[in-house]
GROMACS .gro file of N, CA and C in nm:
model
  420
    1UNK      N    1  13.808  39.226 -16.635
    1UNK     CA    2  13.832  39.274 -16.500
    1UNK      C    3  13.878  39.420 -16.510
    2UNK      N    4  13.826  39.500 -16.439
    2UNK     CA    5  13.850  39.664 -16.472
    2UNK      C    6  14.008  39.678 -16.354
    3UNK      N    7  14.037  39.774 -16.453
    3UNK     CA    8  14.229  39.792 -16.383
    3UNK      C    9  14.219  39.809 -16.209
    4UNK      N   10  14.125  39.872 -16.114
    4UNK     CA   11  14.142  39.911 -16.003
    4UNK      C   12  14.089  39.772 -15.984
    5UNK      N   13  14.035  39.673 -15.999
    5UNK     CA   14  14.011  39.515 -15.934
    5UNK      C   15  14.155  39.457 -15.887
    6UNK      N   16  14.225  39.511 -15.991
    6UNK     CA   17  14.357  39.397 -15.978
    6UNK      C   18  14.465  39.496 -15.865
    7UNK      N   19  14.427  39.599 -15.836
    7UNK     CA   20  14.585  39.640 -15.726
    7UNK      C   21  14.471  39.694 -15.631
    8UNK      N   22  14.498  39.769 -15.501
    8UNK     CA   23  14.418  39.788 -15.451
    8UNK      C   24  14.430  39.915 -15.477
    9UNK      N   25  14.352  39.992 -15.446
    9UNK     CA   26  14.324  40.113 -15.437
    9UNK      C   27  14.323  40.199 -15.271
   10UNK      N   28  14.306  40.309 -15.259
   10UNK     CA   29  14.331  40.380 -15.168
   10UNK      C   30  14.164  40.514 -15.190
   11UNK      N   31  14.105  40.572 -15.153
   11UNK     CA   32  14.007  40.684 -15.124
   11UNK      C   33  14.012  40.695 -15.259
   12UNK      N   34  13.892  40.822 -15.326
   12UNK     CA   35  13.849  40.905 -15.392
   12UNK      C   36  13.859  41.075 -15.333
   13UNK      N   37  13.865  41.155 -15.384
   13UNK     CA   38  13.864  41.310 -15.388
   13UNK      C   39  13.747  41.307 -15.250
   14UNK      N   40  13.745  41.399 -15.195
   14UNK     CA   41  13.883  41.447 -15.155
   14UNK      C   42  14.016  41.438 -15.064
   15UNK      N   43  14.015  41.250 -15.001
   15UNK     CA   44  14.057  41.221 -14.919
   15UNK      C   45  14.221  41.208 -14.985
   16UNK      N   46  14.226  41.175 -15.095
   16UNK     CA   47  14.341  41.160 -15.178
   16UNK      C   48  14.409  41.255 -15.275
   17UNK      N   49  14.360  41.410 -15.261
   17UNK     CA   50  14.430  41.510 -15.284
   17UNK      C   51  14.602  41.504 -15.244
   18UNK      N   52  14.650  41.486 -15.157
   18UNK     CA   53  14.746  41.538 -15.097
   18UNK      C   54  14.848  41.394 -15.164
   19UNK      N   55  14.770  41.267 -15.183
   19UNK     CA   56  14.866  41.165 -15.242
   19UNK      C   57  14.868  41.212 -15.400
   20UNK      N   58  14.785  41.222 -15.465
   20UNK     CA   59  14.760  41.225 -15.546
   20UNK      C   60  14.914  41.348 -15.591
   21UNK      N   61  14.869  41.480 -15.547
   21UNK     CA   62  14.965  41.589 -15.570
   21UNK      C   63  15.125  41.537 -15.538
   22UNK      N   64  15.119  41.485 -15.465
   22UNK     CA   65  15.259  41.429 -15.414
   22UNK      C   66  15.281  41.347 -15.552
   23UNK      N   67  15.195  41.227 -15.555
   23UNK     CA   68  15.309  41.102 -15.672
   23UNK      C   69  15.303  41.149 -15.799
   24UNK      N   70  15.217  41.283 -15.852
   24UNK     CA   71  15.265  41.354 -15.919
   24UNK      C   72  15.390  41.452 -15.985
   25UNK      N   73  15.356  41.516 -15.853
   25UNK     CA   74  15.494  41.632 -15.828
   25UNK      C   75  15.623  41.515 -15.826
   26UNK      N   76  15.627  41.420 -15.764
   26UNK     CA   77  15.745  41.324 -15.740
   26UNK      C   78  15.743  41.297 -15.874
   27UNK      N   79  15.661  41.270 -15.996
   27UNK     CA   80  15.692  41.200 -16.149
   27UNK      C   81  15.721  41.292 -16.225
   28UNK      N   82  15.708  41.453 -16.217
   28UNK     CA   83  15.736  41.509 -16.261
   28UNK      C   84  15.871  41.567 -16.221
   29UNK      N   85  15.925  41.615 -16.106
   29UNK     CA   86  16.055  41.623 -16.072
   29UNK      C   87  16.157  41.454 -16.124
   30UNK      N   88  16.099  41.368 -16.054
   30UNK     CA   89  16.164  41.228 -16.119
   30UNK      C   90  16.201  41.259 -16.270
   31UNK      N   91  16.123  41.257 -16.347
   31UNK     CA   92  16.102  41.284 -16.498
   31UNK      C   93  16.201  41.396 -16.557
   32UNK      N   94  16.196  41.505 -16.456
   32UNK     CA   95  16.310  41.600 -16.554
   32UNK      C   96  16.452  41.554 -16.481
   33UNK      N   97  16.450  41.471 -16.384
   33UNK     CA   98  16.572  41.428 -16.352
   33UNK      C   99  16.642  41.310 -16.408
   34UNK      N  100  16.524  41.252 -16.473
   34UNK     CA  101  16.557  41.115 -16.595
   34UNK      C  102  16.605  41.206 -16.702
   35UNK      N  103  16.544  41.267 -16.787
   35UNK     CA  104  16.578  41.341 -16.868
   35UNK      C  105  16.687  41.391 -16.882
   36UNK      N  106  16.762  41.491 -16.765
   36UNK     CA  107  16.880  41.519 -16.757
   36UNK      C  108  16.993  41.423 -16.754
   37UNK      N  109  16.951  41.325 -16.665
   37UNK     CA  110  17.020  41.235 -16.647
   37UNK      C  111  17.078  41.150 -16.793
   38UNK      N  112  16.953  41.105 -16.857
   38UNK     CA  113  17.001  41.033 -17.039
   38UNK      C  114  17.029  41.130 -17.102
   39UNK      N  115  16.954  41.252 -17.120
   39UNK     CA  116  17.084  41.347 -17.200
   39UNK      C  117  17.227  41.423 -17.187
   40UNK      N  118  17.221  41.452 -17.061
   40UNK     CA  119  17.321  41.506 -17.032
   40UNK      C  120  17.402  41.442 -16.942
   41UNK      N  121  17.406  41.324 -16.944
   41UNK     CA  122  17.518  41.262 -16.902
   41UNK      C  123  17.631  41.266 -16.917
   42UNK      N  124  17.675  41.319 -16.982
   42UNK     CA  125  17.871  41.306 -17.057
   42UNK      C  126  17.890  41.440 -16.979
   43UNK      N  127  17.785  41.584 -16.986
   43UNK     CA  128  17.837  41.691 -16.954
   43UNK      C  129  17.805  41.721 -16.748
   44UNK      N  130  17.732  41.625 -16.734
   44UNK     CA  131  17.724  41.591 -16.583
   44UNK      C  132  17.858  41.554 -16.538
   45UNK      N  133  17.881  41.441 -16.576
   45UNK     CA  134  18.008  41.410 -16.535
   45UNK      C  135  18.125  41.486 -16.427
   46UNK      N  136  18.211  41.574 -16.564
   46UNK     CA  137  18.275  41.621 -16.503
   46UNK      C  138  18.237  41.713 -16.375
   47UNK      N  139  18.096  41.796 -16.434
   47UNK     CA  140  18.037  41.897 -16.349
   47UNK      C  141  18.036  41.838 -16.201
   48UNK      N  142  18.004  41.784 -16.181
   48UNK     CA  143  17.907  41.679 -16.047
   48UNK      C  144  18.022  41.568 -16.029
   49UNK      N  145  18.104  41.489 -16.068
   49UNK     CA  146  18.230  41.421 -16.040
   49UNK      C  147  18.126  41.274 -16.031
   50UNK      N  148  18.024  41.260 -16.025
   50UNK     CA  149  17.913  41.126 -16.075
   50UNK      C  150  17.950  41.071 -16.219
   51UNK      N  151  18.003  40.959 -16.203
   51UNK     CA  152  17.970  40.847 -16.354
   51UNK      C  153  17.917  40.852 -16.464
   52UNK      N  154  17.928  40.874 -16.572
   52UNK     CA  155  17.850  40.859 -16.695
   52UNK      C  156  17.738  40.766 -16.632
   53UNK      N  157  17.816  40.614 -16.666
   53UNK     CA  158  17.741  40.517 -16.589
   53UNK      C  159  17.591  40.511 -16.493
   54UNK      N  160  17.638  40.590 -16.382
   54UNK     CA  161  17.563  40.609 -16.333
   54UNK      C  162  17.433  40.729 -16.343
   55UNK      N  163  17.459  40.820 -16.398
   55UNK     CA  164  17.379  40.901 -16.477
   55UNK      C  165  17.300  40.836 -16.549
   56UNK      N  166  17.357  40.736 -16.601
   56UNK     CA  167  17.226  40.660 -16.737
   56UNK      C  168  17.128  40.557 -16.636
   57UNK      N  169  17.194  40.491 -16.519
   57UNK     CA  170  17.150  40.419 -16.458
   57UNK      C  171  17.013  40.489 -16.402
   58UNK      N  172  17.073  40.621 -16.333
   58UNK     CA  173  16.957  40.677 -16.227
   58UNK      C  174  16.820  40.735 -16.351
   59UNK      N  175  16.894  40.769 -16.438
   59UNK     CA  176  16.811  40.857 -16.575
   59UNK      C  177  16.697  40.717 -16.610
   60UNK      N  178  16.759  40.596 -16.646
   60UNK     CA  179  16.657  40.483 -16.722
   60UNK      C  180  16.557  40.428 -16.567
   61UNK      N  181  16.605  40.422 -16.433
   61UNK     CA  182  16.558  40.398 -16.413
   61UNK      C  183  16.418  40.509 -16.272
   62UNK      N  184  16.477  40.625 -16.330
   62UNK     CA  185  16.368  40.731 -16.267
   62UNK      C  186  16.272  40.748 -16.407
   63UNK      N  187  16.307  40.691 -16.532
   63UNK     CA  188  16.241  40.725 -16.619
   63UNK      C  189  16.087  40.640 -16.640
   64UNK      N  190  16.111  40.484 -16.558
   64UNK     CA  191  15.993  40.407 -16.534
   64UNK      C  192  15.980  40.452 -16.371
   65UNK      N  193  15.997  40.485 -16.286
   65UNK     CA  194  15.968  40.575 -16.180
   65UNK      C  195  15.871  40.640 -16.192
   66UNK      N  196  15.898  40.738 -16.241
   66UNK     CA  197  15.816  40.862 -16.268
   66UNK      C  198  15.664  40.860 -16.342
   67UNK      N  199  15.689  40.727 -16.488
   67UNK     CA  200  15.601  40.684 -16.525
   67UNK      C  201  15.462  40.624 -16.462
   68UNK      N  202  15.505  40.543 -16.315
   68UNK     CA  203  15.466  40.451 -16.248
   68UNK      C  204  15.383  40.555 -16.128
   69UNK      N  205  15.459  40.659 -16.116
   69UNK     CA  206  15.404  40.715 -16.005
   69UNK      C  207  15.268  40.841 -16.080
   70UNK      N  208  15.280  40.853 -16.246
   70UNK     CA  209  15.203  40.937 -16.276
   70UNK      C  210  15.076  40.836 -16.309
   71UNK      N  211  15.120  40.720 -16.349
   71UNK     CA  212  15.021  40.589 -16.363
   71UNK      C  213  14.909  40.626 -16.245
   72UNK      N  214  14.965  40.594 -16.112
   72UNK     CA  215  14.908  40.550 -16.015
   72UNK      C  216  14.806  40.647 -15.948
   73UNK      N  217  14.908  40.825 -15.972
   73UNK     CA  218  14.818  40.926 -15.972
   73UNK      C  219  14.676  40.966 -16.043
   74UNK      N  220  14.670  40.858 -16.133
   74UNK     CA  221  14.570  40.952 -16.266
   74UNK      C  222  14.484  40.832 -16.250
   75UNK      N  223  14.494  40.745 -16.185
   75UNK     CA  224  14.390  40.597 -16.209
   75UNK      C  225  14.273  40.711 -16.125
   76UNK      N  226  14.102  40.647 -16.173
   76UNK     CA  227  13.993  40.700 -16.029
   76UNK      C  228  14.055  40.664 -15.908
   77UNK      N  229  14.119  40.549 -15.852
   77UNK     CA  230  14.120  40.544 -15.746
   77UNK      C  231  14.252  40.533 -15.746
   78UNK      N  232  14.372  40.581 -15.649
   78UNK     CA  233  14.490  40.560 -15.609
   78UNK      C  234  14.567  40.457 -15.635
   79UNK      N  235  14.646  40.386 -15.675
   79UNK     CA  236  14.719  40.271 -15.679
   79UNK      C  237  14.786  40.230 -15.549
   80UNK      N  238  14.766  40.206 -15.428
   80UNK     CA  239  14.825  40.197 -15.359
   80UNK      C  240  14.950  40.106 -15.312
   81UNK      N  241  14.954  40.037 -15.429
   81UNK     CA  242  15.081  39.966 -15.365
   81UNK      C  243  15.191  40.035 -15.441
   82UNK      N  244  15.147  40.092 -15.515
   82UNK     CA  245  15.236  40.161 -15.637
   82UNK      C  246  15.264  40.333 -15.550
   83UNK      N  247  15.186  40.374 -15.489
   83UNK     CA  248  15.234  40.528 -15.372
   83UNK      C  249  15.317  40.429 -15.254
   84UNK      N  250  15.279  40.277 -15.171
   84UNK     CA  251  15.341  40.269 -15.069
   84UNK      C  252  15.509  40.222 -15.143
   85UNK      N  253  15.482  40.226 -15.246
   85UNK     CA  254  15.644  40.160 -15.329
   85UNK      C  255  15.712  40.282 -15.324
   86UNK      N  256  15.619  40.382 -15.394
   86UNK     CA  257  15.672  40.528 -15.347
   86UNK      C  258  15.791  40.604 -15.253
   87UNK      N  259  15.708  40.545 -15.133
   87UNK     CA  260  15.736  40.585 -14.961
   87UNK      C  261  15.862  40.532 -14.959
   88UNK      N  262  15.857  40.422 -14.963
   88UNK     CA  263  15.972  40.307 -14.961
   88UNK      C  264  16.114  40.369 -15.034
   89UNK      N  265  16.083  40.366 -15.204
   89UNK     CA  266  16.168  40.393 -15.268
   89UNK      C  267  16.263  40.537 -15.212
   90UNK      N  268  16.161  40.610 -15.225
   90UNK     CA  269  16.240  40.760 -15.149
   90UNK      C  270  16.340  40.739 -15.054
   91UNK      N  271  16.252  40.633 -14.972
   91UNK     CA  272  16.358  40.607 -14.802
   91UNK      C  273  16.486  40.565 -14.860
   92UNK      N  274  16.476  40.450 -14.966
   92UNK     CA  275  16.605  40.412 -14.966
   92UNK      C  276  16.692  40.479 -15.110
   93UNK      N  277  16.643  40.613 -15.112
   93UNK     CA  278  16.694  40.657 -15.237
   93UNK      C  279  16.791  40.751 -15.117
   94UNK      N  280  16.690  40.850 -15.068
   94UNK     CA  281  16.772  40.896 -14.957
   94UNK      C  282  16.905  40.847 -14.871
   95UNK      N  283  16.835  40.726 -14.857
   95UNK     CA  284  16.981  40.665 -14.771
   95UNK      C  285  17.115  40.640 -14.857
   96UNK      N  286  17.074  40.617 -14.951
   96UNK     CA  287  17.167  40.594 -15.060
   96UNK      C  288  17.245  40.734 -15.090
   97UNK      N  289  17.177  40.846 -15.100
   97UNK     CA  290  17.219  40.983 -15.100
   97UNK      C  291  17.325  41.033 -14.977
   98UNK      N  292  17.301  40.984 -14.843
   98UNK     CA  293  17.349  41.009 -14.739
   98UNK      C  294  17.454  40.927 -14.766
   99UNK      N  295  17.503  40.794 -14.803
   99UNK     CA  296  17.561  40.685 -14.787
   99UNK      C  297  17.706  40.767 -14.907
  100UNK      N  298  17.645  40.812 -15.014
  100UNK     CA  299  17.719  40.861 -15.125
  100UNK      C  300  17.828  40.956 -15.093
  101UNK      N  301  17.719  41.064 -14.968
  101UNK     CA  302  17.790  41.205 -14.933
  101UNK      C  303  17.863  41.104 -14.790
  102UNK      N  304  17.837  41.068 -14.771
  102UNK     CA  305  17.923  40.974 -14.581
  102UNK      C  306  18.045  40.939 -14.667
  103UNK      N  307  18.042  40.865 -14.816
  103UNK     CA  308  18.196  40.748 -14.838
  103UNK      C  309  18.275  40.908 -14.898
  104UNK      N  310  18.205  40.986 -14.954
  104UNK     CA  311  18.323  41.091 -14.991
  104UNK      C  312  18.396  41.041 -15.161
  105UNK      N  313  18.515  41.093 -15.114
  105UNK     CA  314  18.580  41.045 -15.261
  105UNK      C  315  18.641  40.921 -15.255
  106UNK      N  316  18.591  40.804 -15.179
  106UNK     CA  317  18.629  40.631 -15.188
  106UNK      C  318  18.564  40.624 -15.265
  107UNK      N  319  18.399  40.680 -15.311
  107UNK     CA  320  18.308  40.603 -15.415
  107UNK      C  321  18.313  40.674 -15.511
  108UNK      N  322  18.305  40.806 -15.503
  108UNK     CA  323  18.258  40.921 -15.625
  108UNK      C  324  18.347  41.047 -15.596
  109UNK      N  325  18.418  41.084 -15.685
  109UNK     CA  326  18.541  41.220 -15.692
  109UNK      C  327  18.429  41.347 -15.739
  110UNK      N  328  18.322  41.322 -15.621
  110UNK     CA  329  18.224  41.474 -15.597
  110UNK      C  330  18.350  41.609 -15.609
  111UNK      N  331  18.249  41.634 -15.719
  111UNK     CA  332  18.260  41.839 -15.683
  111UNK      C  333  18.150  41.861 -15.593
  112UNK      N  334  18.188  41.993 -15.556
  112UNK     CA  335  18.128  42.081 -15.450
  112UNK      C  336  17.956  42.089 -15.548
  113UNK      N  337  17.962  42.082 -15.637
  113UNK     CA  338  17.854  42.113 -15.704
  113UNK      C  339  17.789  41.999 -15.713
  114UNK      N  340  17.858  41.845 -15.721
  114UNK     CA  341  17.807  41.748 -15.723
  114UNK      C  342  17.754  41.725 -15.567
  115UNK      N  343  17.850  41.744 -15.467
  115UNK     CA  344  17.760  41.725 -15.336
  115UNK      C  345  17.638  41.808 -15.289
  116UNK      N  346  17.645  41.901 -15.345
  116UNK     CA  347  17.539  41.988 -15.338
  116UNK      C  348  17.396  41.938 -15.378
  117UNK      N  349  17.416  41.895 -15.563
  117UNK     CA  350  17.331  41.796 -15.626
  117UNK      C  351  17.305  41.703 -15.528
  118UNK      N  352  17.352  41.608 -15.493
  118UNK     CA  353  17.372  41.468 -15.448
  118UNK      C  354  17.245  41.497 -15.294
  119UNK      N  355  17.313  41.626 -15.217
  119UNK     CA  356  17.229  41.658 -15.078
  119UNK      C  357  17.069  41.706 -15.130
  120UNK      N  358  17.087  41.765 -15.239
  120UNK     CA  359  16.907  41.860 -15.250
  120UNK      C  360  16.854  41.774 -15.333
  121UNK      N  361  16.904  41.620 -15.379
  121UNK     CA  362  16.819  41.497 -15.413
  121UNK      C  363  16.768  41.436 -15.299
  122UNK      N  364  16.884  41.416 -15.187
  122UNK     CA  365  16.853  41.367 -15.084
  122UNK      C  366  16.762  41.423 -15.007
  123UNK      N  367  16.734  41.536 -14.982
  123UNK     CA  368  16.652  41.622 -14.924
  123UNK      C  369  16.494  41.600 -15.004
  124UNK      N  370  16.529  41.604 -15.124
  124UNK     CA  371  16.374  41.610 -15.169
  124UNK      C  372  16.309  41.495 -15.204
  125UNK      N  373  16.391  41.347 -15.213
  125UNK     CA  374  16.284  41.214 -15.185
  125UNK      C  375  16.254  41.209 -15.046
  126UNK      N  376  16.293  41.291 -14.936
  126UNK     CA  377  16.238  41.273 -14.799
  126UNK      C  378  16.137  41.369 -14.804
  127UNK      N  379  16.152  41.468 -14.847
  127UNK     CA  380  16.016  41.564 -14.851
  127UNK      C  381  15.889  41.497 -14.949
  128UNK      N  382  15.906  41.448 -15.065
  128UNK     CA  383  15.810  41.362 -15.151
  128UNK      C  384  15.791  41.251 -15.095
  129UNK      N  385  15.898  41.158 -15.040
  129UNK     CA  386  15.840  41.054 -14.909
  129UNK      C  387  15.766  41.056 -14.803
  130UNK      N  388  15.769  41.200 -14.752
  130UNK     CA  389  15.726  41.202 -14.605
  130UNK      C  390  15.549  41.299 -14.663
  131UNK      N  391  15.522  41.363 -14.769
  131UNK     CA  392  15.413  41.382 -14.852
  131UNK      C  393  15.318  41.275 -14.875
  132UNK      N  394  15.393  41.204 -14.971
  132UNK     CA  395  15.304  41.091 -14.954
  132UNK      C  396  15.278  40.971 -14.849
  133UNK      N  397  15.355  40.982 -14.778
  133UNK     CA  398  15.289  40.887 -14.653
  133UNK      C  399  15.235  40.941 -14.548
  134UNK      N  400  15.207  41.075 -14.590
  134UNK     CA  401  15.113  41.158 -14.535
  134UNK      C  402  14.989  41.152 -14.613
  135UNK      N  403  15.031  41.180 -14.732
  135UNK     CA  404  14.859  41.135 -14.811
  135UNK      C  405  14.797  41.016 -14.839
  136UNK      N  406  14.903  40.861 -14.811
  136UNK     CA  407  14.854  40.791 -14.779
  136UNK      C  408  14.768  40.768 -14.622
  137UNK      N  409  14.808  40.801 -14.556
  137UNK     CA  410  14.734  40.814 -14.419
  137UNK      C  411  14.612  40.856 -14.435
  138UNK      N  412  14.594  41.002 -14.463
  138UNK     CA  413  14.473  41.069 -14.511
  138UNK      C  414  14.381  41.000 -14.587
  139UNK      N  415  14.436  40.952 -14.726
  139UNK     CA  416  14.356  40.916 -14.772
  139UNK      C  417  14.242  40.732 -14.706
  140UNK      N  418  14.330  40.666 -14.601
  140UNK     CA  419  14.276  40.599 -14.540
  140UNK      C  420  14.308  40.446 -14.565
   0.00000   0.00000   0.00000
């Protein structure tokens, strides 16, 4: 059974440019944010007032993220349940971002540098969310 039988797929070029560029750009930003995240976790910390803990958490698991979304980009045809997981994920990565900066220092003893971090994550799974469920549309 050839790999696009088993998930569905979404268009060919050039209806799927704009998804395509999106769950890219999203695996590659994802990806250097895994990266940072498993290596430089100990020196995040203090910087950003975020968890070791949680640094390794967001790092291991943007690290199959990112994987998943460059997967889905590079197949001939789109992965589409794997871009609408995409859409999804962002939404509730975002909310989670908003939810982080709303509790303040009840959840996380943010620096100014960490809320900063924390807002221009939040900002940019809604811009890579709202991309690709734009290039899902397009593409049909």
């Amino acid at each position: 059974m050839e790999e696009t039988d088993r998930f569905s797929t979404v268009g060919s070029a050039p209806n799927d440019t704009l998804l395509r560029f999106s769950l890219k750009l999203d695996g590659v930003v994802s990806g250097g944010v895994a990266a940072l995240s498993l290596l430089g976790a100990r020196t995040l910390d203090p910087l950003l007032g975020l968890p070791v803990w949680l640094h390794w958490a967001q790092g291991a698991f943007l690290a199959v993220y990112a994987a998943g979304l460059w997967y889905a980009a590079t197949r001939p045809a789109v992965i589409r349940s794997i871009a609408v997981a995409a859409v999804v994920l962002n939404v509730v990565w975002a909310v989670g971002c908003a939810a982080i900066l709303a509790a303040g220092a009840s959840w996380f003893p943010l620096t100014l540098l960490g809320g900063g971090y924390v807002g221009f994550i939040g900002v940019a799974v809604v811009v890579f969310g709202s991309m690709q469920y734009a290039g899902l549309r397009r593409a049909g």
